[in-house]
XYZ file of C-alpha atoms in Angstrom:
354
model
C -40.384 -44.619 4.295
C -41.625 -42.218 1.576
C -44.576 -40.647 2.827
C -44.896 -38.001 -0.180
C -46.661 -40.626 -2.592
C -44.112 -39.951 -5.484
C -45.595 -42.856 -6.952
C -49.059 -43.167 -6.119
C -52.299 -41.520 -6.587
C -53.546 -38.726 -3.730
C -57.278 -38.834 -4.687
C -58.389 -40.547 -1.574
C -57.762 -37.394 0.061
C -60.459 -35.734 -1.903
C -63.019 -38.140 -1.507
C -65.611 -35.199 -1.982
C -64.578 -34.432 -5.470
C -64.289 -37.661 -6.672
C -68.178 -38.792 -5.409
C -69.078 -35.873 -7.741
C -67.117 -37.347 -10.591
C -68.510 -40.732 -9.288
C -71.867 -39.484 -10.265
C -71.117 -37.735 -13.474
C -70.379 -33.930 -12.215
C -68.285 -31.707 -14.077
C -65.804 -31.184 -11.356
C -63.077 -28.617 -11.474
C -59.411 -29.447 -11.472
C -57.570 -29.857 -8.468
C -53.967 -29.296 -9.548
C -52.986 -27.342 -12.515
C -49.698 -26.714 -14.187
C -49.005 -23.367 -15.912
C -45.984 -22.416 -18.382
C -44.817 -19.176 -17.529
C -42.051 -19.018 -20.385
C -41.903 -20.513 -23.389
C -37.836 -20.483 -23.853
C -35.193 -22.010 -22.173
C -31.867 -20.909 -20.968
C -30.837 -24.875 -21.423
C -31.321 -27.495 -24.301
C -31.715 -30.889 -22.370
C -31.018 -34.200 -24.309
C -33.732 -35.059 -22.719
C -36.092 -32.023 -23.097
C -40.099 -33.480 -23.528
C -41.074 -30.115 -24.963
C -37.593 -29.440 -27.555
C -40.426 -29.706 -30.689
C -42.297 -26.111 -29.513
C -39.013 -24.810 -30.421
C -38.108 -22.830 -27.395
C -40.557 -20.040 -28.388
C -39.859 -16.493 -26.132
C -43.066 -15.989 -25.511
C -44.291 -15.254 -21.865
C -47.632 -15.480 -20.197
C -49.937 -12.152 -19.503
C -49.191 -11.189 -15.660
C -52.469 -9.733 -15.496
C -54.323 -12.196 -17.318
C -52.939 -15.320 -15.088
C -53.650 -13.126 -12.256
C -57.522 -13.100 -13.394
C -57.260 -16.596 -13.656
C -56.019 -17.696 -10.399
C -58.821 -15.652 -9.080
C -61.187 -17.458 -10.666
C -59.892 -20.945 -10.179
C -59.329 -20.549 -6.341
C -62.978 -19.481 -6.151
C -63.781 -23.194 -8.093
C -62.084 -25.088 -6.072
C -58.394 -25.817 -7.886
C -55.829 -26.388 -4.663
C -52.430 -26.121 -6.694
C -50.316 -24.671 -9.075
C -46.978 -26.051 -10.438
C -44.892 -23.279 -12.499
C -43.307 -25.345 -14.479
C -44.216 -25.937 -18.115
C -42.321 -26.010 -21.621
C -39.650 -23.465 -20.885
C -37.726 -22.574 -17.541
C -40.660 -20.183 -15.759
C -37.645 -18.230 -13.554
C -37.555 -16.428 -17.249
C -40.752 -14.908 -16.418
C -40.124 -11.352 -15.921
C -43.030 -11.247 -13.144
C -42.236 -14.983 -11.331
C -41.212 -13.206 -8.037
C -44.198 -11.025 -7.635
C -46.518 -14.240 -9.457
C -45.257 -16.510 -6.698
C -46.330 -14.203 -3.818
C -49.774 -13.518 -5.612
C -50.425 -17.323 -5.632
C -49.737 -17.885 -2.058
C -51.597 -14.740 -1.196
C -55.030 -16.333 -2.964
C -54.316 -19.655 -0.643
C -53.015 -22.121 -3.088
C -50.348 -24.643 -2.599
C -47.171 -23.432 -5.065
C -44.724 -24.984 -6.360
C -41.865 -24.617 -8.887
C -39.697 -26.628 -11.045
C -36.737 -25.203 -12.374
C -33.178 -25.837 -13.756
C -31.895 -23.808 -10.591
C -29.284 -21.655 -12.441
C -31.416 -18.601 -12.366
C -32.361 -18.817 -8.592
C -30.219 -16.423 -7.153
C -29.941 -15.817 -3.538
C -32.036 -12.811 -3.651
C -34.738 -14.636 -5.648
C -34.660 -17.880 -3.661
C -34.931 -15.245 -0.704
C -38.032 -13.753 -1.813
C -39.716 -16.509 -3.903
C -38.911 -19.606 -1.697
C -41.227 -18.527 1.907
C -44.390 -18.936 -1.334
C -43.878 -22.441 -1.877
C -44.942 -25.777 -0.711
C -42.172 -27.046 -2.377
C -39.387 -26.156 -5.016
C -37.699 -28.917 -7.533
C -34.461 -28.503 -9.253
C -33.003 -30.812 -11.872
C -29.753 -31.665 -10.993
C -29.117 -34.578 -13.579
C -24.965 -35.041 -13.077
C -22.598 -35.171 -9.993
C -19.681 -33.234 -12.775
C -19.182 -30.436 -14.604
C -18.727 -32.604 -17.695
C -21.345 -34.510 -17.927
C -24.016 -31.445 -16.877
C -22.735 -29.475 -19.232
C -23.319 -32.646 -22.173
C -26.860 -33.441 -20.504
C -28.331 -29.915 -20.201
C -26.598 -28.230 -23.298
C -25.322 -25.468 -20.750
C -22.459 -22.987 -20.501
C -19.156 -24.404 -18.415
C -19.567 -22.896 -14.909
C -23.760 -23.526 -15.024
C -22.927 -26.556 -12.638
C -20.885 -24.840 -10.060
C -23.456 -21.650 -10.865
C -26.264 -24.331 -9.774
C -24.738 -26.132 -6.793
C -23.868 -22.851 -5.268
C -27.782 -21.721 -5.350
C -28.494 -24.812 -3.499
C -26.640 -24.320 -1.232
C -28.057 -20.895 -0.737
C -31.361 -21.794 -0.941
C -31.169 -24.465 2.005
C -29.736 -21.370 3.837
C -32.252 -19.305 3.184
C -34.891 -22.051 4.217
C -32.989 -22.975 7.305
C -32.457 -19.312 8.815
C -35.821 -18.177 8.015
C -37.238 -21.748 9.312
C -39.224 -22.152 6.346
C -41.814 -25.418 5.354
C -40.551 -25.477 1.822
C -39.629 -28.716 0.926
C -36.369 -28.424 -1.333
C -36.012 -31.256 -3.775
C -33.893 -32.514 -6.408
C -34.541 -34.436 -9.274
C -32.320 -36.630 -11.226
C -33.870 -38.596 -14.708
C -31.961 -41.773 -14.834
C -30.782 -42.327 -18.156
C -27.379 -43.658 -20.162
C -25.501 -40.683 -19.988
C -25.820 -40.203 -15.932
C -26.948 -43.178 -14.605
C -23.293 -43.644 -12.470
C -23.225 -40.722 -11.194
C -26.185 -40.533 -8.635
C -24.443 -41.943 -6.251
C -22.281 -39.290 -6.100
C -24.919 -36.956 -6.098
C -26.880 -38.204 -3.349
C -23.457 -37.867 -1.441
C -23.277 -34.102 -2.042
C -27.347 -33.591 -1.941
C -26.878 -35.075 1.945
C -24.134 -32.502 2.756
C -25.563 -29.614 1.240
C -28.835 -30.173 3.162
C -31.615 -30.726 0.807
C -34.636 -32.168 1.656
C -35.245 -34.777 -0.967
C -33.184 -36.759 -3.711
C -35.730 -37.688 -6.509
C -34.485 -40.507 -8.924
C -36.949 -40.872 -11.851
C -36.606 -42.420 -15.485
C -36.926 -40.811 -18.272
C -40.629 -40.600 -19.820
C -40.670 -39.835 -23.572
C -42.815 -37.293 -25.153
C -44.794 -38.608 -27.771
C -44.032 -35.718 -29.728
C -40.502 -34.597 -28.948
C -37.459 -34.411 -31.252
C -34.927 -35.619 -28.360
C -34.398 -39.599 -28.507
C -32.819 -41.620 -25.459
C -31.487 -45.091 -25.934
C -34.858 -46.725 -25.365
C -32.842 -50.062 -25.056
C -31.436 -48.543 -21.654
C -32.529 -51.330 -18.924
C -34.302 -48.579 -16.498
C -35.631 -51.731 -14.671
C -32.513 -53.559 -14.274
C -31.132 -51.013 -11.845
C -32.658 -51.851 -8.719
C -28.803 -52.412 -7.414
C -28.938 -48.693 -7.130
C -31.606 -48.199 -4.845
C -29.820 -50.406 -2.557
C -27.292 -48.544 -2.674
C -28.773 -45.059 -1.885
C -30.517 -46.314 0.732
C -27.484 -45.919 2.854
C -27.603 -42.276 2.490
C -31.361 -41.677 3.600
C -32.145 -40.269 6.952
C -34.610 -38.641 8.749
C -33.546 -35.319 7.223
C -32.470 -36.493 3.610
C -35.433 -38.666 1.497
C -33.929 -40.451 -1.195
C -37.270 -41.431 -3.598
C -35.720 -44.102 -6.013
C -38.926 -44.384 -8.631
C -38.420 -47.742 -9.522
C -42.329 -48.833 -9.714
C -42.499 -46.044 -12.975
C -39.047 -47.711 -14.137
C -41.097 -51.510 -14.338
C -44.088 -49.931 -15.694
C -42.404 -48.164 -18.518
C -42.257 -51.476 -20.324
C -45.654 -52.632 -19.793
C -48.906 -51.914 -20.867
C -51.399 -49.351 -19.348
C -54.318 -51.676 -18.072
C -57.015 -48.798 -18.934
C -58.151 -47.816 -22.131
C -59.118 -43.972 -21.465
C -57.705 -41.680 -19.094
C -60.063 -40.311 -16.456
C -56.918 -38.508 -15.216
C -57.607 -35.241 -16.885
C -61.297 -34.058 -15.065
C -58.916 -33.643 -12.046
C -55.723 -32.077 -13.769
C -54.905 -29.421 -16.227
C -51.990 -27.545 -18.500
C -51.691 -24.197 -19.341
C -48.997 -23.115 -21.556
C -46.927 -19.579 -21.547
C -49.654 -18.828 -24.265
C -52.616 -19.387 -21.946
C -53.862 -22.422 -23.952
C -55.390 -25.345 -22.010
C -54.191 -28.482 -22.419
C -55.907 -31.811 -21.144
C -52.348 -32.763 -20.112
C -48.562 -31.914 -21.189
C -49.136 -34.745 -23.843
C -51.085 -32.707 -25.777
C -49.294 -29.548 -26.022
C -49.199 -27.667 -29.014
C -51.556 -30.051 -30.724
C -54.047 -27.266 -31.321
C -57.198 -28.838 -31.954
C -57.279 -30.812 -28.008
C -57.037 -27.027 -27.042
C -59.765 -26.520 -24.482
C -59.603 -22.360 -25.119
C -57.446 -19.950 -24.070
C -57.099 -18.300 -20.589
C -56.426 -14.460 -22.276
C -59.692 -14.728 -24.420
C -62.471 -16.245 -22.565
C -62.808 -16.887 -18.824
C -62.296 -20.245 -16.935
C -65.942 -21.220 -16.413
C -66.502 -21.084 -19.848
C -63.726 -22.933 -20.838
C -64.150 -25.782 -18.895
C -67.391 -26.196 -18.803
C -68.220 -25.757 -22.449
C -69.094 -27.589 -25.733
C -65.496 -27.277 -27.202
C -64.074 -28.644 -23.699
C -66.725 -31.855 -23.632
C -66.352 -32.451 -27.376
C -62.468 -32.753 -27.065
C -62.568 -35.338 -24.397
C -65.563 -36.816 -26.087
C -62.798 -37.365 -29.160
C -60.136 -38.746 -26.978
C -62.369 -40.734 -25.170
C -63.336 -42.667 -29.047
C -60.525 -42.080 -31.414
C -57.535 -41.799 -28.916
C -55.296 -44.673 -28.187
C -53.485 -44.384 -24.655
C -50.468 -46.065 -25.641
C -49.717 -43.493 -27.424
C -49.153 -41.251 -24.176
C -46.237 -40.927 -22.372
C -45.613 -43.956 -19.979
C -45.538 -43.472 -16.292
C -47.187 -40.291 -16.752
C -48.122 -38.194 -13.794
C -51.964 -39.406 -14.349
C -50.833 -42.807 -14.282
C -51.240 -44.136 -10.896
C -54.755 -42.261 -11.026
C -56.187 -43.497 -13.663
C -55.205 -46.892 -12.892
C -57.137 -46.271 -9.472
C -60.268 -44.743 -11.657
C -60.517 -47.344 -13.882
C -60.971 -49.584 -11.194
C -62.760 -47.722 -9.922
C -65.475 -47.884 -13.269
C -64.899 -51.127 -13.485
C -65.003 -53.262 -10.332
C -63.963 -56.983 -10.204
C -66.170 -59.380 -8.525
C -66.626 -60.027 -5.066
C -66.169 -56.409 -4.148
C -68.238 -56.683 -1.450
C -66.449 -59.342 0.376
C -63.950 -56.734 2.059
């Protein structure tokens, strides 16, 4: 049973935030992702963010730092490093991670893994909620084609698993370690073999996700590839789930890659935000780099004023009239929420006859 709601929405846990949206507040986000690094030490096939050209540029310590003050003090309840470039690049990331948790937030991190030595896993892991790491091949061969990396990046990244589940097990830690795997043509009969290994090793989670284009990036997957039709494999990985090992096969975001989105604006973004190694504010990763849906710019002007200003209401006043959500990526992480928002707005009939 997968009780982390990979594929659902987790608004009906903050029922007090979403009356205030109910009734037309300007509510605060409650999860934000922030780009630490624009580069990347890897050049996935897959990469969503490949068309910001793997800019070097790194996000103000001190300014993220004023920030996070800030946003704890309005209510936002997590922070994702993540972004358009690997964020373990960040010169800072050990002593960022440790500031984040300090303020109270939840943290977590995505990352390629390569870079999380044993003595950063050691320091940066007892900050997180949770850490991912995309692991998206059970060979050498085929990681190395995937993630355009150097030969010996595979075995690099396997062995920091495996120190990283030591580190969490001797220090009894509440980190959830996960891995993530995008399905797609190149890997897609491998993840068996994965899963096997994940198991031994001692990871917490096995994540198995499609692949969700960019609207704007350069990288192009075979979008022929029957995602759908492989429901044989969550059978099949079902064998090697357990009590300690959670094998999340997202097969609901597989079936709605093909279909239409049944709402016409996304609500998603009064409760979500993306910050890029620049400091720029982004409705959601969708919009990156498209400088006019910029709500301002974390280094320049503070938070409050950002979101609750003119630019900020006149942007989502434009996407709310001229923006088509087809256009967006599909099975997007505001998905499953604005599907439950939109209902929300507009209610069949016979609600009341619960």
């Amino acid at each position: 049973m997968e009780n982390f709601r990979m594929e659902g929405q987790k608004l009906l846990y903050h029922i007090p935030r979403l009356y205030r949206w109910c009734k037309g507040e300007n509510i605060y986000p409650i999860y934000i992702e922030i780009g630490l690094f624009g580069g990347c030490n890897h050049r996935c096939i897959f990469c969503a963010f490949d068309y910001l050209n793997y800019e070097t540029v790194m996000l103000d310590t001190e300014c993220l730092k004023k920030f996070l003050r800030y946003a704890k003090k309005r209510g936002v309840k997590a922070i994702l490093y993540s972004g358009e470039g690997e964020p373990l690049l960040h010169k800072d990331i050990i002593d960022i991670t440790a500031f984040t948790k300090q303020l109270g937030f939840d943290v977590a991190l995505s990352t390629n893994g390569v870079m999380l030595n044993k003595d950063r896993a050691d320091k940066i892991l007892k900050c997180l909620t949770w850490l991912r790491m995309d692991v998206d091949a059970a060979t050498e061969d085929t990681y190395s084609f995937i993630h355009k990396a150097d030969k010996g990046d595979f075995q690099w990244l396997i062995n920091n698993i495996k120190d990283t589940v030591k580190i969490k097990k001797q220090n009894r830690l509440e980190c959830i370690i996960n891995v993530q795997f995008l399905l797609i043509p190149q890997n897609y009969k491998e993840v068996i073999k994965l899963a096997r290994m994940m198991k031994i090793i001692g990871v917490d989670q096995l994540i198995i996700k499609p692949h969700c284009y960019h609207p704007l990036s350069k990288n192009k997957i075979d979008a022929n590839f029957p995602q759908a039709d492989l429901l044989w494999l969550e059978k099949k990985l079902e064998k090697y789930a357990d009590d300690n090992f959670n094998v999340i096969f997202c097969y609901r975001m597989m079936k709605k890659n093909k279909e239409q989105k049944p709402y016409s604006f996304c609500f998603g973004f009064a409760f979500a935000a993306h910050i890029t190694a620049r400091g720029d504010i982004y409705p959601c990763n969708a919009f990156v780099g498209k400088k006019e849906f910029s709500f301002g710019n974390i280094c320049k002007k503070n938070f409050r004023d950002i979101w609750e200003g003119k630019k900020r209401k006149n942007i989502v006043k434009k996407i709310r009239n001229n923006w088509d959500v087809e256009n967006c990526r599909n099975s997007c992480r505001l998905d499953e929420m604005n599907r439950y928002l939109w209902e929300l707005k507009n209610p069949g009939k016979h609600v009341n006859f619960i």
